[in-house]
């Protein structure tokens, strides 16, 4: 049974919703430990005082912020908590916005919210109201002593909380190397063919269509070596060939999709574990609903904390 990692309340207007927070994701990254190549023993890292070289006990370590060369300001955890005690156990809703207004680049990590004792009725009320209005609640929450922007979204009968980056944490794309905004525009024919290629490979998103093939190969390698098998190094992949003729590349891509060739990767291709459809079906155009139900978006996982 999953354990709650935080408990508090959602606050909107004069309504409080007691909730508990649970992790919504389980990263499957293969993690390695550092070993001594000569003895095979695991390497241990120690916290050492840079001035004395002596190991420092965990209880003697404090937080410090560098304000200049070898000049630090130390901060106690209680001092940080005192800056906003109300927000420490409250998700303060500040606005309700349309899901489409939030660019996914702002999303960070996702969690599930469940009603705490006494919170079932207001919890389901908020969930149903958000779904009916097609809205996302944007607010603030303190997790691990850090105040974060967050979005509350209904997924079926469950509320999700997704932490978000602040506006000044997202870099503008201005000045990117190799990006020429004033480059030669695509011809109408090229645009038509590119749109046709996108349409032919369009379909609903199913997470089961996609697998971490690199992780699977790493685990297979570990199993082989654990069984004493000799593993020959794989040949280096051939460098990608330059495409001198964009129109020819588009025509070849369209032909590959029509003929069911393996040249164009994607869901349903050999190696993905799912059968390829015999013939793509044209999608009927749908009118935009007045109040769409928010869907789950997978945020990029942020390194570190």
mmCIF file of C-alpha atoms in Angstrom:
data_model
loop_
_atom_site.group_PDB
_atom_site.id
_atom_site.type_symbol
_atom_site.label_atom_id
_atom_site.label_comp_id
_atom_site.label_asym_id
_atom_site.label_seq_id
_atom_site.Cartn_x
_atom_site.Cartn_y
_atom_site.Cartn_z
ATOM 1 C CA UNK A 1 0.000 0.000 0.000
ATOM 2 C CA UNK A 2 1.493 3.380 -0.976
ATOM 3 C CA UNK A 3 2.410 5.754 1.819
ATOM 4 C CA UNK A 4 1.457 9.427 1.837
ATOM 5 C CA UNK A 5 4.473 11.726 1.545
ATOM 6 C CA UNK A 6 2.630 14.893 2.625
ATOM 7 C CA UNK A 7 -0.647 15.806 4.267
ATOM 8 C CA UNK A 8 -2.466 19.110 4.433
ATOM 9 C CA UNK A 9 -5.428 20.831 2.831
ATOM 10 C CA UNK A 10 -6.461 22.479 -0.424
ATOM 11 C CA UNK A 11 -7.701 25.991 0.240
ATOM 12 C CA UNK A 12 -9.923 27.806 -2.274
ATOM 13 C CA UNK A 13 -12.173 30.615 -1.181
ATOM 14 C CA UNK A 14 -13.378 29.726 2.306
ATOM 15 C CA UNK A 15 -13.364 25.977 1.543
ATOM 16 C CA UNK A 16 -10.690 23.653 2.959
ATOM 17 C CA UNK A 17 -10.234 20.147 1.552
ATOM 18 C CA UNK A 18 -8.103 17.841 3.756
ATOM 19 C CA UNK A 19 -5.868 15.763 1.465
ATOM 20 C CA UNK A 20 -2.888 13.427 1.399
ATOM 21 C CA UNK A 21 -0.183 13.480 -1.285
ATOM 22 C CA UNK A 22 1.178 10.353 -2.999
ATOM 23 C CA UNK A 23 3.864 9.851 -5.633
ATOM 24 C CA UNK A 24 2.296 9.395 -9.073
ATOM 25 C CA UNK A 25 5.411 8.164 -10.888
ATOM 26 C CA UNK A 26 8.069 5.498 -10.345
ATOM 27 C CA UNK A 27 11.175 6.221 -12.455
ATOM 28 C CA UNK A 28 12.794 3.034 -13.712
ATOM 29 C CA UNK A 29 16.271 4.420 -14.331
ATOM 30 C CA UNK A 30 19.004 1.785 -13.913
ATOM 31 C CA UNK A 31 21.291 3.099 -11.174
ATOM 32 C CA UNK A 32 24.890 2.012 -10.687
ATOM 33 C CA UNK A 33 27.133 2.186 -7.635
ATOM 34 C CA UNK A 34 30.813 3.104 -7.697
ATOM 35 C CA UNK A 35 33.165 0.186 -6.947
ATOM 36 C CA UNK A 36 36.906 -0.197 -6.478
ATOM 37 C CA UNK A 37 38.106 -1.818 -9.701
ATOM 38 C CA UNK A 38 40.807 -3.748 -7.834
ATOM 39 C CA UNK A 39 38.828 -5.067 -4.845
ATOM 40 C CA UNK A 40 35.243 -4.917 -6.118
ATOM 41 C CA UNK A 41 34.186 -3.183 -2.878
ATOM 42 C CA UNK A 42 31.728 -0.327 -2.896
ATOM 43 C CA UNK A 43 33.062 3.218 -2.631
ATOM 44 C CA UNK A 44 31.760 5.307 0.281
ATOM 45 C CA UNK A 45 31.510 9.059 0.183
ATOM 46 C CA UNK A 46 32.157 11.062 3.340
ATOM 47 C CA UNK A 47 31.263 14.620 4.348
ATOM 48 C CA UNK A 48 34.598 16.286 5.010
ATOM 49 C CA UNK A 49 35.432 19.746 6.364
ATOM 50 C CA UNK A 50 37.395 21.502 3.608
ATOM 51 C CA UNK A 51 39.519 23.406 6.149
ATOM 52 C CA UNK A 52 40.493 20.502 8.428
ATOM 53 C CA UNK A 53 40.015 17.406 6.263
ATOM 54 C CA UNK A 54 38.060 15.785 9.104
ATOM 55 C CA UNK A 55 34.721 13.993 8.635
ATOM 56 C CA UNK A 56 31.669 15.957 9.828
ATOM 57 C CA UNK A 57 28.705 14.295 11.550
ATOM 58 C CA UNK A 58 25.339 14.785 9.849
ATOM 59 C CA UNK A 59 23.846 16.547 12.891
ATOM 60 C CA UNK A 60 26.631 19.165 12.711
ATOM 61 C CA UNK A 61 25.824 20.196 9.136
ATOM 62 C CA UNK A 62 23.795 23.360 8.465
ATOM 63 C CA UNK A 63 22.555 25.084 5.317
ATOM 64 C CA UNK A 64 24.694 27.914 3.974
ATOM 65 C CA UNK A 65 24.329 30.426 1.142
ATOM 66 C CA UNK A 66 27.484 31.852 -0.437
ATOM 67 C CA UNK A 67 27.416 35.655 -0.664
ATOM 68 C CA UNK A 68 31.076 36.039 -1.642
ATOM 69 C CA UNK A 69 34.390 34.148 -1.746
ATOM 70 C CA UNK A 70 34.471 32.079 1.451
ATOM 71 C CA UNK A 71 31.618 34.179 2.895
ATOM 72 C CA UNK A 72 28.497 32.305 3.930
ATOM 73 C CA UNK A 73 25.167 33.020 5.543
ATOM 74 C CA UNK A 74 23.870 30.042 7.550
ATOM 75 C CA UNK A 75 20.131 29.400 7.723
ATOM 76 C CA UNK A 76 18.314 27.111 10.163
ATOM 77 C CA UNK A 77 15.358 24.963 8.992
ATOM 78 C CA UNK A 78 13.122 26.654 11.566
ATOM 79 C CA UNK A 79 13.960 30.039 10.050
ATOM 80 C CA UNK A 80 12.848 28.884 6.610
ATOM 81 C CA UNK A 81 9.614 27.393 8.006
ATOM 82 C CA UNK A 82 8.833 30.634 9.822
ATOM 83 C CA UNK A 83 8.812 32.610 6.554
ATOM 84 C CA UNK A 84 5.481 31.094 5.468
ATOM 85 C CA UNK A 85 4.011 28.812 8.152
ATOM 86 C CA UNK A 86 0.506 28.910 6.620
ATOM 87 C CA UNK A 87 1.643 27.521 3.276
ATOM 88 C CA UNK A 88 3.599 24.681 4.891
ATOM 89 C CA UNK A 89 0.511 22.458 5.122
ATOM 90 C CA UNK A 90 -1.818 24.195 2.665
ATOM 91 C CA UNK A 91 -2.235 24.143 -1.109
ATOM 92 C CA UNK A 92 -3.388 27.719 -1.677
ATOM 93 C CA UNK A 93 -5.384 28.007 -4.908
ATOM 94 C CA UNK A 94 -4.917 31.430 -6.520
ATOM 95 C CA UNK A 95 -6.603 31.068 -9.923
ATOM 96 C CA UNK A 96 -8.483 28.720 -12.235
ATOM 97 C CA UNK A 97 -7.261 28.551 -15.844
ATOM 98 C CA UNK A 98 -7.842 26.494 -18.982
ATOM 99 C CA UNK A 99 -5.499 23.524 -19.322
ATOM 100 C CA UNK A 100 -4.486 24.646 -22.837
ATOM 101 C CA UNK A 101 -3.158 27.923 -21.408
ATOM 102 C CA UNK A 102 -0.332 26.141 -19.542
ATOM 103 C CA UNK A 103 2.591 25.189 -21.767
ATOM 104 C CA UNK A 104 3.906 21.713 -20.770
ATOM 105 C CA UNK A 105 7.407 23.187 -20.489
ATOM 106 C CA UNK A 106 6.342 24.559 -17.092
ATOM 107 C CA UNK A 107 5.445 21.119 -15.663
ATOM 108 C CA UNK A 108 7.825 19.396 -13.279
ATOM 109 C CA UNK A 109 6.761 16.392 -11.137
ATOM 110 C CA UNK A 110 3.308 14.836 -10.677
ATOM 111 C CA UNK A 111 1.538 13.477 -7.587
ATOM 112 C CA UNK A 112 -1.858 12.036 -6.679
ATOM 113 C CA UNK A 113 -4.084 13.669 -4.091
ATOM 114 C CA UNK A 114 -6.497 11.592 -2.030
ATOM 115 C CA UNK A 115 -9.065 12.832 0.477
ATOM 116 C CA UNK A 116 -7.981 12.720 4.104
ATOM 117 C CA UNK A 117 -10.514 11.869 6.858
ATOM 118 C CA UNK A 118 -13.331 14.375 6.701
ATOM 119 C CA UNK A 119 -12.394 15.603 3.243
ATOM 120 C CA UNK A 120 -14.230 13.188 0.912
ATOM 121 C CA UNK A 121 -17.214 15.409 0.161
ATOM 122 C CA UNK A 122 -15.356 18.667 -0.649
ATOM 123 C CA UNK A 123 -12.681 16.638 -2.490
ATOM 124 C CA UNK A 124 -15.202 15.110 -4.906
ATOM 125 C CA UNK A 125 -16.989 18.458 -5.216
ATOM 126 C CA UNK A 126 -13.783 20.188 -6.342
ATOM 127 C CA UNK A 127 -12.877 17.322 -8.694
ATOM 128 C CA UNK A 128 -16.279 17.326 -10.387
ATOM 129 C CA UNK A 129 -16.417 21.128 -10.616
ATOM 130 C CA UNK A 130 -12.978 21.319 -12.273
ATOM 131 C CA UNK A 131 -13.931 18.606 -14.772
ATOM 132 C CA UNK A 132 -17.261 20.258 -15.577
ATOM 133 C CA UNK A 133 -15.638 23.651 -16.186
ATOM 134 C CA UNK A 134 -12.571 22.244 -17.961
ATOM 135 C CA UNK A 135 -10.330 24.167 -15.589
ATOM 136 C CA UNK A 136 -7.052 23.676 -13.762
ATOM 137 C CA UNK A 137 -6.486 25.142 -10.302
ATOM 138 C CA UNK A 138 -3.166 26.988 -10.030
ATOM 139 C CA UNK A 139 -1.733 27.610 -6.584
ATOM 140 C CA UNK A 140 1.240 27.326 -4.259
ATOM 141 C CA UNK A 141 2.441 24.542 -1.978
ATOM 142 C CA UNK A 142 5.497 23.985 0.201
ATOM 143 C CA UNK A 143 7.133 20.584 -0.378
ATOM 144 C CA UNK A 144 10.442 19.634 1.223
ATOM 145 C CA UNK A 145 10.841 23.175 2.634
ATOM 146 C CA UNK A 146 10.498 24.741 -0.816
ATOM 147 C CA UNK A 147 7.530 26.783 -1.995
ATOM 148 C CA UNK A 148 6.423 25.676 -5.445
ATOM 149 C CA UNK A 149 3.883 26.677 -8.031
ATOM 150 C CA UNK A 150 1.466 23.823 -8.733
ATOM 151 C CA UNK A 151 -1.492 22.809 -10.874
ATOM 152 C CA UNK A 152 -4.420 20.701 -9.656
ATOM 153 C CA UNK A 153 -6.122 18.672 -12.402
ATOM 154 C CA UNK A 154 -8.825 16.001 -12.305
ATOM 155 C CA UNK A 155 -8.020 12.642 -13.902
ATOM 156 C CA UNK A 156 -11.217 10.653 -13.715
ATOM 157 C CA UNK A 157 -12.225 10.752 -10.053
ATOM 158 C CA UNK A 158 -8.706 11.542 -8.810
ATOM 159 C CA UNK A 159 -7.069 14.917 -8.356
ATOM 160 C CA UNK A 160 -3.453 15.233 -9.477
ATOM 161 C CA UNK A 161 -0.970 17.831 -8.296
ATOM 162 C CA UNK A 162 1.807 18.776 -10.700
ATOM 163 C CA UNK A 163 4.572 21.043 -9.484
ATOM 164 C CA UNK A 164 5.528 23.758 -11.953
ATOM 165 C CA UNK A 165 8.506 25.940 -12.755
ATOM 166 C CA UNK A 166 8.287 29.637 -12.013
ATOM 167 C CA UNK A 167 8.208 32.006 -14.960
ATOM 168 C CA UNK A 168 11.838 33.090 -14.512
ATOM 169 C CA UNK A 169 13.011 29.456 -14.449
ATOM 170 C CA UNK A 170 12.072 28.844 -18.098
ATOM 171 C CA UNK A 171 14.648 30.174 -20.531
ATOM 172 C CA UNK A 172 13.576 32.075 -23.629
ATOM 173 C CA UNK A 173 14.691 30.450 -26.914
ATOM 174 C CA UNK A 174 16.254 33.698 -28.146
ATOM 175 C CA UNK A 175 19.783 33.380 -29.471
ATOM 176 C CA UNK A 176 19.914 29.585 -29.818
ATOM 177 C CA UNK A 177 22.886 28.402 -31.883
ATOM 178 C CA UNK A 178 21.924 27.124 -35.308
ATOM 179 C CA UNK A 179 18.433 28.610 -35.203
ATOM 180 C CA UNK A 180 17.824 31.074 -38.000
ATOM 181 C CA UNK A 181 14.401 32.638 -37.582
ATOM 182 C CA UNK A 182 14.834 34.434 -40.909
ATOM 183 C CA UNK A 183 15.670 31.270 -42.846
ATOM 184 C CA UNK A 184 14.147 30.248 -46.147
ATOM 185 C CA UNK A 185 10.453 29.373 -45.656
ATOM 186 C CA UNK A 186 9.055 26.035 -46.782
ATOM 187 C CA UNK A 187 7.365 25.921 -50.146
ATOM 188 C CA UNK A 188 3.592 25.287 -50.281
ATOM 189 C CA UNK A 189 4.259 21.823 -51.750
ATOM 190 C CA UNK A 190 6.724 20.913 -48.990
ATOM 191 C CA UNK A 191 4.284 22.105 -46.321
ATOM 192 C CA UNK A 192 1.475 20.099 -47.927
ATOM 193 C CA UNK A 193 3.573 16.911 -47.940
ATOM 194 C CA UNK A 194 4.794 17.451 -44.373
ATOM 195 C CA UNK A 195 1.210 17.896 -43.177
ATOM 196 C CA UNK A 196 0.173 14.758 -45.060
ATOM 197 C CA UNK A 197 2.993 12.775 -43.413
ATOM 198 C CA UNK A 198 1.940 14.034 -39.970
ATOM 199 C CA UNK A 199 -1.715 13.179 -40.678
ATOM 200 C CA UNK A 200 -0.887 9.650 -41.847
ATOM 201 C CA UNK A 201 1.083 8.966 -38.658
ATOM 202 C CA UNK A 202 -1.388 10.639 -36.301
ATOM 203 C CA UNK A 203 -3.454 8.763 -33.761
ATOM 204 C CA UNK A 204 -4.396 8.630 -30.084
ATOM 205 C CA UNK A 205 -1.625 8.615 -27.508
ATOM 206 C CA UNK A 206 -1.162 5.283 -25.724
ATOM 207 C CA UNK A 207 1.767 5.154 -23.254
ATOM 208 C CA UNK A 208 1.945 1.385 -23.816
ATOM 209 C CA UNK A 209 3.195 2.035 -27.348
ATOM 210 C CA UNK A 210 6.488 3.399 -26.051
ATOM 211 C CA UNK A 211 9.223 1.582 -24.148
ATOM 212 C CA UNK A 212 12.628 2.494 -22.773
ATOM 213 C CA UNK A 213 14.607 0.248 -25.110
ATOM 214 C CA UNK A 214 17.961 1.459 -23.761
ATOM 215 C CA UNK A 215 16.993 0.446 -20.204
ATOM 216 C CA UNK A 216 15.880 -2.967 -21.465
ATOM 217 C CA UNK A 217 19.232 -3.471 -23.212
ATOM 218 C CA UNK A 218 21.124 -2.396 -20.079
ATOM 219 C CA UNK A 219 19.184 -4.879 -17.912
ATOM 220 C CA UNK A 220 19.794 -7.629 -20.481
ATOM 221 C CA UNK A 221 23.518 -6.831 -20.424
ATOM 222 C CA UNK A 222 23.569 -7.004 -16.608
ATOM 223 C CA UNK A 223 21.795 -10.372 -16.665
ATOM 224 C CA UNK A 224 24.206 -11.767 -19.265
ATOM 225 C CA UNK A 225 27.261 -10.701 -17.281
ATOM 226 C CA UNK A 226 25.741 -11.980 -14.026
ATOM 227 C CA UNK A 227 25.372 -15.376 -15.719
ATOM 228 C CA UNK A 228 29.037 -15.343 -16.732
ATOM 229 C CA UNK A 229 28.392 -14.808 -20.431
ATOM 230 C CA UNK A 230 30.887 -12.998 -22.638
ATOM 231 C CA UNK A 231 29.332 -9.960 -24.234
ATOM 232 C CA UNK A 232 30.806 -8.636 -27.457
ATOM 233 C CA UNK A 233 30.685 -4.865 -27.870
ATOM 234 C CA UNK A 234 28.033 -3.690 -30.295
ATOM 235 C CA UNK A 235 29.230 -1.967 -33.468
ATOM 236 C CA UNK A 236 29.038 1.807 -33.451
ATOM 237 C CA UNK A 237 25.945 3.131 -35.237
ATOM 238 C CA UNK A 238 26.491 4.578 -38.666
ATOM 239 C CA UNK A 239 26.311 8.365 -38.797
ATOM 240 C CA UNK A 240 23.073 9.774 -40.141
ATOM 241 C CA UNK A 241 23.333 10.695 -43.791
ATOM 242 C CA UNK A 242 22.630 14.268 -44.772
ATOM 243 C CA UNK A 243 19.430 14.903 -46.715
ATOM 244 C CA UNK A 244 20.366 17.030 -49.732
ATOM 245 C CA UNK A 245 16.835 17.133 -51.145
ATOM 246 C CA UNK A 246 14.025 17.870 -48.682
ATOM 247 C CA UNK A 247 11.293 17.154 -51.234
ATOM 248 C CA UNK A 248 12.793 13.762 -52.035
ATOM 249 C CA UNK A 249 12.979 12.904 -48.333
ATOM 250 C CA UNK A 250 9.308 13.841 -47.853
ATOM 251 C CA UNK A 251 8.255 11.764 -50.867
ATOM 252 C CA UNK A 252 10.262 8.753 -49.637
ATOM 253 C CA UNK A 253 8.751 9.087 -46.143
ATOM 254 C CA UNK A 254 5.188 9.198 -47.512
ATOM 255 C CA UNK A 255 5.878 6.182 -49.729
ATOM 256 C CA UNK A 256 7.327 4.249 -46.785
ATOM 257 C CA UNK A 257 4.222 4.887 -44.687
ATOM 258 C CA UNK A 258 1.857 3.965 -47.524
ATOM 259 C CA UNK A 259 3.752 0.761 -48.291
ATOM 260 C CA UNK A 260 4.055 -0.286 -44.649
ATOM 261 C CA UNK A 261 7.852 -0.168 -44.787
ATOM 262 C CA UNK A 262 10.006 -0.058 -41.671
ATOM 263 C CA UNK A 263 11.893 3.065 -42.725
ATOM 264 C CA UNK A 264 9.670 5.423 -40.730
ATOM 265 C CA UNK A 265 9.742 4.708 -36.975
ATOM 266 C CA UNK A 266 6.735 5.120 -34.765
ATOM 267 C CA UNK A 267 4.092 3.283 -32.712
ATOM 268 C CA UNK A 268 2.977 0.024 -34.247
ATOM 269 C CA UNK A 269 6.282 -0.547 -36.067
ATOM 270 C CA UNK A 270 8.259 -3.796 -35.717
ATOM 271 C CA UNK A 271 10.119 -3.842 -32.423
ATOM 272 C CA UNK A 272 7.552 -1.845 -30.466
ATOM 273 C CA UNK A 273 5.577 -4.888 -29.359
ATOM 274 C CA UNK A 274 2.348 -3.674 -31.018
ATOM 275 C CA UNK A 275 0.937 -4.617 -34.427
ATOM 276 C CA UNK A 276 0.981 -2.061 -37.202
ATOM 277 C CA UNK A 277 -2.501 -1.117 -38.456
ATOM 278 C CA UNK A 278 -3.236 -2.357 -41.954
ATOM 279 C CA UNK A 279 -4.352 1.044 -43.198
ATOM 280 C CA UNK A 280 -4.505 4.394 -41.442
ATOM 281 C CA UNK A 281 -8.051 5.586 -40.957
ATOM 282 C CA UNK A 282 -8.848 9.231 -41.650
ATOM 283 C CA UNK A 283 -9.866 11.094 -38.540
ATOM 284 C CA UNK A 284 -13.113 12.988 -38.502
ATOM 285 C CA UNK A 285 -12.822 16.652 -37.682
ATOM 286 C CA UNK A 286 -14.201 17.446 -34.275
ATOM 287 C CA UNK A 287 -15.561 20.736 -33.063
ATOM 288 C CA UNK A 288 -13.890 22.156 -29.986
ATOM 289 C CA UNK A 289 -16.017 21.345 -26.902
ATOM 290 C CA UNK A 290 -17.051 24.193 -24.662
ATOM 291 C CA UNK A 291 -15.662 22.574 -21.504
ATOM 292 C CA UNK A 292 -13.081 19.823 -22.225
ATOM 293 C CA UNK A 293 -12.071 17.473 -19.467
ATOM 294 C CA UNK A 294 -8.372 18.024 -18.636
ATOM 295 C CA UNK A 295 -6.131 15.161 -19.681
ATOM 296 C CA UNK A 296 -2.896 13.942 -18.155
ATOM 297 C CA UNK A 297 0.249 15.513 -19.551
ATOM 298 C CA UNK A 298 3.637 14.015 -18.708
ATOM 299 C CA UNK A 299 6.011 16.702 -17.428
ATOM 300 C CA UNK A 300 9.738 16.582 -17.954
ATOM 301 C CA UNK A 301 11.504 15.330 -15.014
ATOM 302 C CA UNK A 302 13.718 17.741 -13.381
ATOM 303 C CA UNK A 303 17.200 16.801 -12.359
ATOM 304 C CA UNK A 304 17.978 17.163 -8.722
ATOM 305 C CA UNK A 305 15.642 18.786 -6.209
#
